[in-house]
Structure formats: structure tokens, C-alpha cells
Amino acid sequence: MALKRNVGLKGIKYRGGGPMLAWALHRISGLAIVLFVGLHVISSFFMQQLGSDIATALNTVYESIYFQFIVIFIVLFHALNGLRVIILDLWPQLIKFQREATWLQWLIFIPTYGMTVTIMILNQLQGG
Amino acid sequence: MEVTLKIFRYNPESGKKPHYEKYTVEAEPTDRVLDLLEYIKGNFDGTLSFRRSCAHGICGSDAMRINGQNRLACKLLVKDLHGAQITVEPILGLRVIKDLIVDMEPFFENYRSVLPYLINDEPAPKKERLQSPEERERFDDTTKCILCACCTTSCPSFWVNEKYVGPAAIVTAHRFIFDSRDRGAAERLKILSGQFGVYRCHTIFNCTTACPREIEVTQAIGEVKKAIGTGSLE
Amino acid sequence: MSSRPAPQIGFSFEYLMWIFTRISGLVMYLLAFVGLVMAFWMGAHQQVDIGALARWTFFPNPNHVTNTNIPDVTLGWSNAWWQVMEMLIFLFAVTHGMNGVRVIYEDYIGNTWGRALGRGIIFLLWIFLLIVGIYVILAS
Amino acid sequence: MSNYHQFDVIVVGAGGAGLMAALYASKTANTAVISKLYPTRSHTGTAQGGVGAALGNEGEDHPDWHTFDTVKGSDYLGDQDAIEFMCHEAVPAVYELEHMGLPFSRTEDGLIAQRPFGGHTNNITGKPVRRACYAADRTGHMILQTLYQQCIKNDVNFFDEFQVLDVLIENGAAAGVVALELANRELHVFHAKSVIFATGGHGRIWEITSNAYSYTGDGPAALLRRGIPMEDMEFFQFHPTGIYRMGILITEGVRGEGGILVNDKGERFMEHYAPTVKDLASRDVISRAMYLEMRDGRGINGKRYLYLDMRPETVNRYAALDGRKRPDGSPYVVTGEELLSKLPDIVDFARTYLGVDPVAQPMPVQPTAHYAMGGIPTNMYGEVVIDEANTVLPGLYAAGECACVSVHGANRLGTNSLLDLIVFGKHAGLRAAEYANGASFQTLPADPLEYANQQLDQILHSDGEEKVYVIGHEMKSVMFDEVGVFRTQEGMQKALEKIGELRERLKRVRKPDMGKVFNTELLDIWELGNLLELAEVTTVSALARTESRGGHAREDYPKRDDVNWLKHTLAWKRNGNIELGYKPVVITKFQPKERVY
């Protein structure tokens, strides 16, 4: 009796490095965005049409600065990683530079996100 | 130097659950991991089972997960692992039969599904079919494949669904699709554009990193995707 | 040395969705860029609220700029141009996203029956979101 | 019996010869291949340099030149009718492989590319010719893959990971084989009209070897136990350039592309041993020269290795000295990149196992056990012959390295092994199918599994102290030292005693794995038994041959002796002893003369 085919958590421990991490984050962030946008659309509908309290509460959460930190991280990462994938997919001859591409992506992501967050925090402090 | 190997053990007849066992051996920096496994089998525990044949990275028998990455045990030297402990586990996504031996049949089934042979019904000339060095170079990279399964079993898409043909099968298909002598490209591209074809590839690059033959696997898959889209075999 | 026929293959659903995902990604870049530039042009540069700016960039809806200091929000932006812009980006985003959900789902699902069921549910969800979203856009 | 199978033709072994045989046999007969490995794991895949065929794509060449070179390379011990047959069949066979899809490297004109190889010469000028058809430096890999692919296309039946333990011979004809299914340790009977053995060599007898772990001579040993003789077992080839201490092969193609061997003084020593072709002399000549250099203290740093140098500056310097030209007449000049593209795998090996970049540094090499010239005696149709009169055993065939046709005689030329596989694999397959279509099944004995069970039981009931790992190492070490490149009466006597001792100790190995699932230890022990059998045959055959010829070099008899020894050895195992007999060499066109390179 052979063992059942079961990868499960062992897959997470596989040392795939940067590109595998990027893929996992892309998936998770994509699903998160679907959830976020979907709920937002529906709650907007309820707020607009019925003035629902739950919907209003949800929108308050959405507008909090901490939630925005997360959303911006997710959206920015998904967009940048998506751009990397699109470029490599449409020009397969560039795939030999895939390792550099992953580095470049983080090189763009980290300052952009860092700057955004800094400005948001500064604004919050000024406003508060 | 002293090295400890932490090896995945499973024997279906022992009634024991899968577990890890540790063996400490004296090793030279230039020893292959395979040499250490042979030493352990020969001196400590004869029941330790793994496949091996040529011992220099050409036959593709001894693909295993070493320190969390798919490698050939015969192509990895102790000095390249930088550490006193080496973890050895079977490759993922195929059923474990015993210790480091997995059931390769699903892998070869996927390989066979992409028509892995030259298709050309035109009458052959008396001598060789002509092919320029450039045409030959076009698919050179993918002829290196030894079917060790390092790539396919490093692919998260294959982990979650063994019906995905996997990188190795696509590499084989690529080798024929871009061979100027072949006439079966349309048939193969049709198979690969299906549900379990190239679009289950999400450019995760684990295959490229894992390949012991240094084939640009993801690039080959990308070229197949492009051929499906453009209908061009440039 | 030898000329060989280009392979004649029909477009598969998988291929169409794959290329759509890539194209819609690029289109969203374009639309977001337009949104961003317009937001700046229309006054966002006077008071940079990144949260509002981001929302504006991706979904140029008057509801999304309510907490900026720019006056007459509804007047300036509740017009057909922005509604079309918003509908476009919404259409691409929801389709891109729901297709992503489908791809993830189908990565795991091997059998035809499960796939058909999943596709059905995702399709209905897609239509539902589109209708609700467009209603909200038109009604605001 | 659920484990009973019936096929017209059974092929044992799925390397180049086995797959070629299966491919041709399956065209007209119901054929199955039994292999202890997945077919793509077979040792054919490690062959690097090329397959020899006088296509004349890169300079003038003729099958007749190829024939003479092979005869000369064999030190006149090869059967000339078979050699001529092989060298003429080579040309269509290579085209056939190309049509099957083999991705050969190409010339500018789109033809199959060819490179020089040891012992391949222009018969008129004596200069090297380009005869080795290659696919980069993975020709064997490409042959194996291509043949396996064709077998898939033609729906050949495969029994992968089945170990053949015994061959059934009834009424003087082949009746089938008994095989062990590795996955569950069950025995299977394969009832067949024709049985083709293509199990490969037995280079694991020696310590430094280029051969795979699985190269344990299972086929020859099984036949030896069933009364079939072994031919010319004393002739075993030591390849000059194995990676120091590991034995991994560095192809002769490196020297074909202009690489040279140097000693500790930086001298190109082959100039002294083979003034005309130098580093492209045949393998036995170079291996002996290397041994002599090392014995005289000119190994690198006094150690047991020499340098193989393929740095572009070295290659170009010596190519200029030799006046080497490209086929178009321009001087031969290479760049590092060119070498990398022609020999990518070698570069990879050197980097992985030596930590050396071969276009920047020389590679430490030593002779490595490489190829069995001897084996199961066959005629040129692959039919096994069992005595001095070449009597055919009906229904039994052998091809590839396990067989001795004999086309390689006392020393095989580079590229002729792959050629041997495709030519004799094909003809064995054709003959076997033809025979099967005209014959009926032999009745099986009452208990066909008896002998196989007996062999397994002996191992499974063993309960001693000995380790198979240790016995194996002792055998390899004594064989490499005493029955290696150079041999003496005294040393071989010592080896023979040691083998006897090891055979006894093998009966007392510690209790093995008793499991049924992938019991690889059981197999290791069984395979070591095979190696010891063949080591004994090799040593006994070598002791008797009091001359030096090809791969068999004796310090006490340094000269070739055509008067007494221009004959093939046959060795039978009878009642636990090796008995020797001899049969004449077939000489057609080329009378033996002194061999100078």
C-alpha cells in the first residue's frame, strides 16, 4: 500500500524562492481583491438603496487607515507582479531574465509602497 | 567532516507511520549525497530504498527533495549544501511506495499524452532529412531532458492536480513542436491548449530552478503558449 | 531547409481567457493611469489624500472622493464620461477577478462535472456583480 | 497462474539494443520488453561522443575504411565478416535513426555533423577522419530517448522494474524467462518463443568505473548458470579519461575536438606512444600509456592522475603544430564558446564534480573501466552460439554490450558501441521475430520458478555477519588492482583466490531486508553474486591467455602472440568450475599485422 498522494502543507515548505513566493502572494492578493471589491459593491448597493447599518459599518472599516495600508499593499503588489508576469508571458525570450525580473519588481514595489505609507502616516498625523 | 542525514522513511509493510530517521556519517566534501545514501544502506540499514543507476546525472533515477528542493542525489555534492544536516525526502505529488521511491506512472502517463515522438508521414529521403544548424539549435535546450521528474514534482499546479501534464511533458512536446522535421505541431498544441495543458502553468519558475539539466523549462512552456496563440513556430 | 505548414489550431477557451487576463491587466493599467492623471488635474494635487487618490484611480466614482476637500464633487464628476470610465474599469476588473477565481478553482478540480458546476456558479456570481455594480454606478 | 505471460518475443533489457530489437520484433510479432529500470534510465543514455558511420558528410570516408579501422582497433581479434557487415549497415542505420527523429548536430549544409574519434583514420594517409555522428555530447541519451519514443508510438509492451532472474531452456531451445516484479517481490513467468538478451555490461566489477550501478551483468550471469559459455571475457576496455577517483566518463570527443593529455611535466606524452594520431590513438593504447606515465612518476604531483586539457589556447597551439585543418581547408581554430556548445555536458560534469571550468583549467583524469568486449557469444544475426562450432541455440538471442559477436575483438573503437547496439539490436529483433513466427512454444517445465526461487531463498535465509557493501568494495578493489589495465600471473592468481573467498562470504551476509515492496537490498545481493561470477570468468580467461592484445595487457607476456592466441576464448561454468575452450577468429580481408598508431 503506497501512501496517498498528498502534498498539502509540504508544498508550502518547498524552497521555491522568490518567484514561488510572488506567485503565492499573487493568488492570495487576487482573491483578497475579489472579496474586497465584491463586498464593497454589494455594501454600496445596500447603503445607497436601503441605508443599511451593516453596510455603513463595513464602509467605515474600509475607510480606516490601517485597512488602507493592507489594501494598497495588496493592490500594488498584484498590479506590479501581474505586469511582470504579463511581460514574461508575451515575450518568452525574456524569461531568461526572470530572476532579475523578480528582483526588479521588489525594487520598484518597496520604495513605492514605503513612500505611500509614509505620506499617509504624515497626513494622518497632520490631520489628527 | 561529519554530516547528519535526516531521511524520510516509510515502509508499507512495517505498519509504522511515515517518519524521519537520522544517520550520522563521515563524509568528504566531494561526496555525492547518493554516496552517503549508499553508505547508509550498506552499513546501517539495508531496508533504506531509493532508485539510482548511472550516478552522474544522466539517467534521472534519483530525483529527490534534498533540503527542501528537488535535486538529483548524484549531482549534489556535500560541499555544495553548506550545512551539517541534510534532509532527504521523496519528491512531491506522486504516491510514495517506500522510503524515497515514488510511483512514477502518472508522470509517464502525462509524458505519453503529448505524443512524444517525431510525427512525419512524408516519405523519407534516402539519406538524412536536412536541417540547418539554426533549426537544430531552436529546440536544443529541450532535447536535454532526462525525465527525472524534478520539474513536474516541484510545480504547485501539479501538486494540486496530477492531471496537469506538467513541465516535463511540455518540455518534450516543445522538443518536437519546434523541430523543423516534425509535422505534428497542430495536434500537440491542441492537446496542450486544453484544460490540463499549458494554461495550468502560472510561471512559478520552480521547474526552472529544479531542473538538474539547466533547461529553461518555463521559457519552453512560454514558447508553447505563444505558439498556441500566434499559430507561428518561429 | 524545409518549409513546414503553420499549425492550424482553433482558439480554445483556456487560451482566450489566458490572453484576456493579460490584456485586461494592461487595460486596467491604462484606465487607472487616466484616472490618476485626471484626479490630479481636477485638483487632487491641492490636497493629497492617498486613500482617496487610490480609490479615485481605480474606480472614479463620486462616492470615492467624498472626504477630499474639493468642492462640488457630485456636480463635476457625475457625468456620463466618468460613468463610462467607471463601468469599463469595473467590467474589466470583475471579469479579470472572477476568471482568476475560476482558474484557481479549476487548478484543483479534475473532473468534468465539478468543473461545470464551478463554472456555472462563478458565471452567475459574475453576472450578479456586474448588474449590482452597474446599478450602483448609474444610481449614484 | 496470474503471473503467467505469453509473448512471441521477449526482450530483456531496455537500453539501445533492447529497444531497437523490440521496435523491429514488434513489427511482426507480439513483443514485450522486460527491464529492471525504466527504459529511459538505461546506460545507453550516458554514451556521449557519437555513433560511428562512414557517411562522409565532413570529408571523404568509406565503410571499408571503417571496417579496417575496427579490425585494427580490435587487435585483429574481431570477426571480420561481422565487422564488415556492421560497418556497411552503419550508414543506413544512422539514417534510419535520423528519420526516427534523432536530433543529430548539423553541418552548415544541414547534414548530420561528424567529428574525429580515436582510431578512426583515412586508410591512405593515416590521418584522423570525421566519422562519429553526434548530437552534442549526448548522443547516447538522444538514441535512448528516440528509441523509447518510437516504442511508445508503436505500442510496444513494457514491463518496467522487473528483474529477470532466470532463463528457461527446454529441449535445447529457449522457452522464456522468469522475472521478479520489484514492486511486490512476486515472480512472473514469461513464456516466449524467442528471448533476446540486451542487458548491458558488467563494469561494476571494477573500482573506478564509468558504468552505472545497474551494470551488473545480470543477463550473462543468468545464461552462464544455465550452461551458456561466455566469449572473450578477458577483454575489458579501460577508457583513458574518467574523472579522477569517480570514474565518470569524459568523452573521447574532447580529444576529437582537439583536447590533449599532459603529464606532470606539461608534456604531451602521447607523442611518444602514437606518433601519427597521438591523442586519438585507440583507447587501450592510451590507457596503457597513461599507466606507464604514472608508474614512472609523471602523474600530476606524483599522484595517480593526468591532465586532460581542452583550454582553447592549448587546443589551438597543438592543432597548429599538427597542421590540423577544418573540412573546408582552413586552419583549425576554436574558441571557448565553440567548445562549450559542442561539449555542454562535459563542461557541466567538470563543474559539478571537479569544481573545474574546463575551458579555463585542465581536468584531472585517470583510466576508468568502461566497456565489456566479451559476453554472450553470438553470430552476426544476434543468434546465441554455444560451442566452438558456432552451434545456434534456437530462440535465444543477444545484442548490445552483453553480447560478443565479436566485432570489438580485443579492443572496441570509440563510437562502435552505439553502432553495435543499433545494428545488432535491429538484426536480433528481426531474426527473433522471424523465428518466432515459424516456431511453436516449448512446453514449460513443471515448476518454472524452481531455480529462481532457489536463488532468492538462499539470500533470504542468510543470517551471517558480512556486509554486501564491504564484499562489493573488496571485489572492486582487487579487480582494479590486479585484473585492470595491466595484469600479471601472480596478481591474477591473487584476485582469483580473493574472488573465491568473497563468494563464500557472500553466502554469509547479514539478514537482508525481508520486505516484499521494492526490496532493493535483495537485488543488490543477487547482483553482486552475478558480478562475482563474471569476475571469476574474466580472471580465469585472462590467466590462460599468455599474451598481450588490446584491452588485455600482461606485464609478463607483453607481446601479441598470433601463432598461439589468434582465437576466441569460450568459458563454461560446469560443476562450479570454469572450463575453457577456444574457437578461431574469422579473417577475410585483413591479415594480422603490427598495430601502430
PDB file of N, CA and C in Angstrom, chain D residues 457-497:
ATOM      1  N   ASP D 457      15.727 -17.744  -2.184  1.00  0.00           N
ATOM      2  CA  ASP D 457      15.645 -18.319  -0.838  1.00  0.00           C
ATOM      3  C   ASP D 457      17.003 -18.315  -0.159  1.00  0.00           C
ATOM      4  N   GLN D 458      18.013 -18.629  -0.954  1.00  0.00           N
ATOM      5  CA  GLN D 458      19.347 -18.676  -0.373  1.00  0.00           C
ATOM      6  C   GLN D 458      19.720 -17.321   0.235  1.00  0.00           C
ATOM      7  N   ILE D 459      19.352 -16.261  -0.472  1.00  0.00           N
ATOM      8  CA  ILE D 459      19.674 -14.928   0.048  1.00  0.00           C
ATOM      9  C   ILE D 459      18.796 -14.607   1.254  1.00  0.00           C
ATOM     10  N   LEU D 460      17.509 -14.919   1.140  1.00  0.00           N
ATOM     11  CA  LEU D 460      16.582 -14.527   2.202  1.00  0.00           C
ATOM     12  C   LEU D 460      16.819 -15.305   3.496  1.00  0.00           C
ATOM     13  N   HIS D 461      17.420 -16.488   3.370  1.00  0.00           N
ATOM     14  CA  HIS D 461      17.679 -17.263   4.589  1.00  0.00           C
ATOM     15  C   HIS D 461      19.050 -16.996   5.169  1.00  0.00           C
ATOM     16  N   SER D 462      19.775 -16.103   4.525  1.00  0.00           N
ATOM     17  CA  SER D 462      21.113 -15.809   5.003  1.00  0.00           C
ATOM     18  C   SER D 462      21.025 -15.068   6.334  1.00  0.00           C
ATOM     19  N   ASP D 463      21.935 -15.403   7.247  1.00  0.00           N
ATOM     20  CA  ASP D 463      21.862 -14.761   8.560  1.00  0.00           C
ATOM     21  C   ASP D 463      23.256 -14.702   9.170  1.00  0.00           C
ATOM     22  N   GLY D 464      24.174 -14.057   8.463  1.00  0.00           N
ATOM     23  CA  GLY D 464      25.563 -14.015   8.932  1.00  0.00           C
ATOM     24  C   GLY D 464      25.957 -12.630   9.390  1.00  0.00           C
ATOM     25  N   GLU D 465      27.230 -12.314   9.207  1.00  0.00           N
ATOM     26  CA  GLU D 465      27.771 -11.055   9.692  1.00  0.00           C
ATOM     27  C   GLU D 465      28.266 -10.161   8.556  1.00  0.00           C
ATOM     28  N   GLU D 466      28.397 -10.725   7.373  1.00  0.00           N
ATOM     29  CA  GLU D 466      29.048  -9.999   6.290  1.00  0.00           C
ATOM     30  C   GLU D 466      28.138  -8.908   5.724  1.00  0.00           C
ATOM     31  N   LYS D 467      28.795  -7.829   5.238  1.00  0.00           N
ATOM     32  CA  LYS D 467      28.024  -6.773   4.598  1.00  0.00           C
ATOM     33  C   LYS D 467      28.264  -6.812   3.091  1.00  0.00           C
ATOM     34  N   VAL D 468      27.194  -6.772   2.349  1.00  0.00           N
ATOM     35  CA  VAL D 468      27.299  -6.828   0.899  1.00  0.00           C
ATOM     36  C   VAL D 468      28.096  -5.631   0.380  1.00  0.00           C
ATOM     37  N   TYR D 469      27.957  -4.508   1.063  1.00  0.00           N
ATOM     38  CA  TYR D 469      28.664  -3.275   0.701  1.00  0.00           C
ATOM     39  C   TYR D 469      30.181  -3.494   0.771  1.00  0.00           C
ATOM     40  N   VAL D 470      30.603  -4.166   1.821  1.00  0.00           N
ATOM     41  CA  VAL D 470      32.034  -4.397   2.024  1.00  0.00           C
ATOM     42  C   VAL D 470      32.568  -5.421   1.021  1.00  0.00           C
ATOM     43  N   ILE D 471      31.820  -6.487   0.817  1.00  0.00           N
ATOM     44  CA  ILE D 471      32.259  -7.519  -0.136  1.00  0.00           C
ATOM     45  C   ILE D 471      32.406  -6.905  -1.526  1.00  0.00           C
ATOM     46  N   GLY D 472      31.428  -6.099  -1.888  1.00  0.00           N
ATOM     47  CA  GLY D 472      31.471  -5.429  -3.190  1.00  0.00           C
ATOM     48  C   GLY D 472      32.723  -4.587  -3.333  1.00  0.00           C
ATOM     49  N   HIS D 473      33.045  -3.825  -2.293  1.00  0.00           N
ATOM     50  CA  HIS D 473      34.219  -2.958  -2.380  1.00  0.00           C
ATOM     51  C   HIS D 473      35.501  -3.761  -2.479  1.00  0.00           C
ATOM     52  N   GLU D 474      35.571  -4.857  -1.761  1.00  0.00           N
ATOM     53  CA  GLU D 474      36.798  -5.669  -1.815  1.00  0.00           C
ATOM     54  C   GLU D 474      36.981  -6.267  -3.207  1.00  0.00           C
ATOM     55  N   MET D 475      35.872  -6.697  -3.808  1.00  0.00           N
ATOM     56  CA  MET D 475      35.958  -7.247  -5.165  1.00  0.00           C
ATOM     57  C   MET D 475      36.452  -6.175  -6.137  1.00  0.00           C
ATOM     58  N   LYS D 476      35.824  -4.995  -6.058  1.00  0.00           N
ATOM     59  CA  LYS D 476      36.177  -3.929  -6.994  1.00  0.00           C
ATOM     60  C   LYS D 476      37.637  -3.554  -6.865  1.00  0.00           C
ATOM     61  N   SER D 477      38.090  -3.477  -5.632  1.00  0.00           N
ATOM     62  CA  SER D 477      39.441  -3.024  -5.394  1.00  0.00           C
ATOM     63  C   SER D 477      40.452  -4.051  -5.921  1.00  0.00           C
ATOM     64  N   VAL D 478      40.241  -5.331  -5.647  1.00  0.00           N
ATOM     65  CA  VAL D 478      41.220  -6.331  -6.101  1.00  0.00           C
ATOM     66  C   VAL D 478      41.177  -6.461  -7.619  1.00  0.00           C
ATOM     67  N   MET D 479      40.004  -6.348  -8.189  1.00  0.00           N
ATOM     68  CA  MET D 479      39.904  -6.455  -9.650  1.00  0.00           C
ATOM     69  C   MET D 479      40.564  -5.270 -10.339  1.00  0.00           C
ATOM     70  N   PHE D 480      40.419  -4.084  -9.757  1.00  0.00           N
ATOM     71  CA  PHE D 480      41.017  -2.914 -10.397  1.00  0.00           C
ATOM     72  C   PHE D 480      42.537  -2.978 -10.305  1.00  0.00           C
ATOM     73  N   ASP D 481      43.033  -3.464  -9.171  1.00  0.00           N
ATOM     74  CA  ASP D 481      44.484  -3.519  -8.997  1.00  0.00           C
ATOM     75  C   ASP D 481      45.112  -4.660  -9.789  1.00  0.00           C
ATOM     76  N   GLU D 482      44.450  -5.803  -9.830  1.00  0.00           N
ATOM     77  CA  GLU D 482      45.122  -6.993 -10.366  1.00  0.00           C
ATOM     78  C   GLU D 482      44.628  -7.427 -11.747  1.00  0.00           C
ATOM     79  N   VAL D 483      43.376  -7.109 -12.082  1.00  0.00           N
ATOM     80  CA  VAL D 483      42.858  -7.510 -13.396  1.00  0.00           C
ATOM     81  C   VAL D 483      42.409  -6.243 -14.124  1.00  0.00           C
ATOM     82  N   GLY D 484      43.235  -5.210 -14.020  1.00  0.00           N
ATOM     83  CA  GLY D 484      42.883  -3.923 -14.606  1.00  0.00           C
ATOM     84  C   GLY D 484      43.606  -3.682 -15.921  1.00  0.00           C
ATOM     85  N   VAL D 485      44.173  -2.496 -16.048  1.00  0.00           N
ATOM     86  CA  VAL D 485      44.834  -2.134 -17.303  1.00  0.00           C
ATOM     87  C   VAL D 485      46.032  -3.045 -17.580  1.00  0.00           C
ATOM     88  N   PHE D 486      46.848  -3.298 -16.547  1.00  0.00           N
ATOM     89  CA  PHE D 486      47.971  -4.240 -16.676  1.00  0.00           C
ATOM     90  C   PHE D 486      47.758  -5.433 -15.752  1.00  0.00           C
ATOM     91  N   ARG D 487      48.149  -6.587 -16.234  1.00  0.00           N
ATOM     92  CA  ARG D 487      47.894  -7.812 -15.476  1.00  0.00           C
ATOM     93  C   ARG D 487      49.151  -8.671 -15.374  1.00  0.00           C
ATOM     94  N   THR D 488      49.269  -9.428 -14.281  1.00  0.00           N
ATOM     95  CA  THR D 488      50.351 -10.409 -14.156  1.00  0.00           C
ATOM     96  C   THR D 488      49.767 -11.720 -13.652  1.00  0.00           C
ATOM     97  N   GLN D 489      50.505 -12.790 -13.910  1.00  0.00           N
ATOM     98  CA  GLN D 489      50.118 -14.112 -13.441  1.00  0.00           C
ATOM     99  C   GLN D 489      49.848 -14.079 -11.935  1.00  0.00           C
ATOM    100  N   GLU D 490      50.832 -13.523 -11.222  1.00  0.00           N
ATOM    101  CA  GLU D 490      50.776 -13.506  -9.765  1.00  0.00           C
ATOM    102  C   GLU D 490      49.552 -12.741  -9.260  1.00  0.00           C
ATOM    103  N   GLY D 491      49.376 -11.549  -9.822  1.00  0.00           N
ATOM    104  CA  GLY D 491      48.276 -10.701  -9.389  1.00  0.00           C
ATOM    105  C   GLY D 491      46.932 -11.353  -9.657  1.00  0.00           C
ATOM    106  N   MET D 492      46.802 -11.953 -10.809  1.00  0.00           N
ATOM    107  CA  MET D 492      45.510 -12.546 -11.151  1.00  0.00           C
ATOM    108  C   MET D 492      45.216 -13.768 -10.284  1.00  0.00           C
ATOM    109  N   GLN D 493      46.290 -14.535  -9.949  1.00  0.00           N
ATOM    110  CA  GLN D 493      46.097 -15.660  -9.024  1.00  0.00           C
ATOM    111  C   GLN D 493      45.526 -15.147  -7.709  1.00  0.00           C
ATOM    112  N   LYS D 494      46.128 -14.041  -7.270  1.00  0.00           N
ATOM    113  CA  LYS D 494      45.693 -13.442  -6.008  1.00  0.00           C
ATOM    114  C   LYS D 494      44.223 -13.027  -6.102  1.00  0.00           C
ATOM    115  N   ALA D 495      43.880 -12.406  -7.235  1.00  0.00           N
ATOM    116  CA  ALA D 495      42.498 -11.956  -7.432  1.00  0.00           C
ATOM    117  C   ALA D 495      41.536 -13.139  -7.429  1.00  0.00           C
ATOM    118  N   LEU D 496      41.979 -14.222  -8.072  1.00  0.00           N
ATOM    119  CA  LEU D 496      41.113 -15.394  -8.176  1.00  0.00           C
ATOM    120  C   LEU D 496      40.818 -15.973  -6.795  1.00  0.00           C
ATOM    121  N   GLU D 497      41.865 -16.018  -5.982  1.00  0.00           N
ATOM    122  CA  GLU D 497      41.659 -16.518  -4.612  1.00  0.00           C
ATOM    123  C   GLU D 497      40.690 -15.617  -3.861  1.00  0.00           C
TER     124      GLU D 497
END
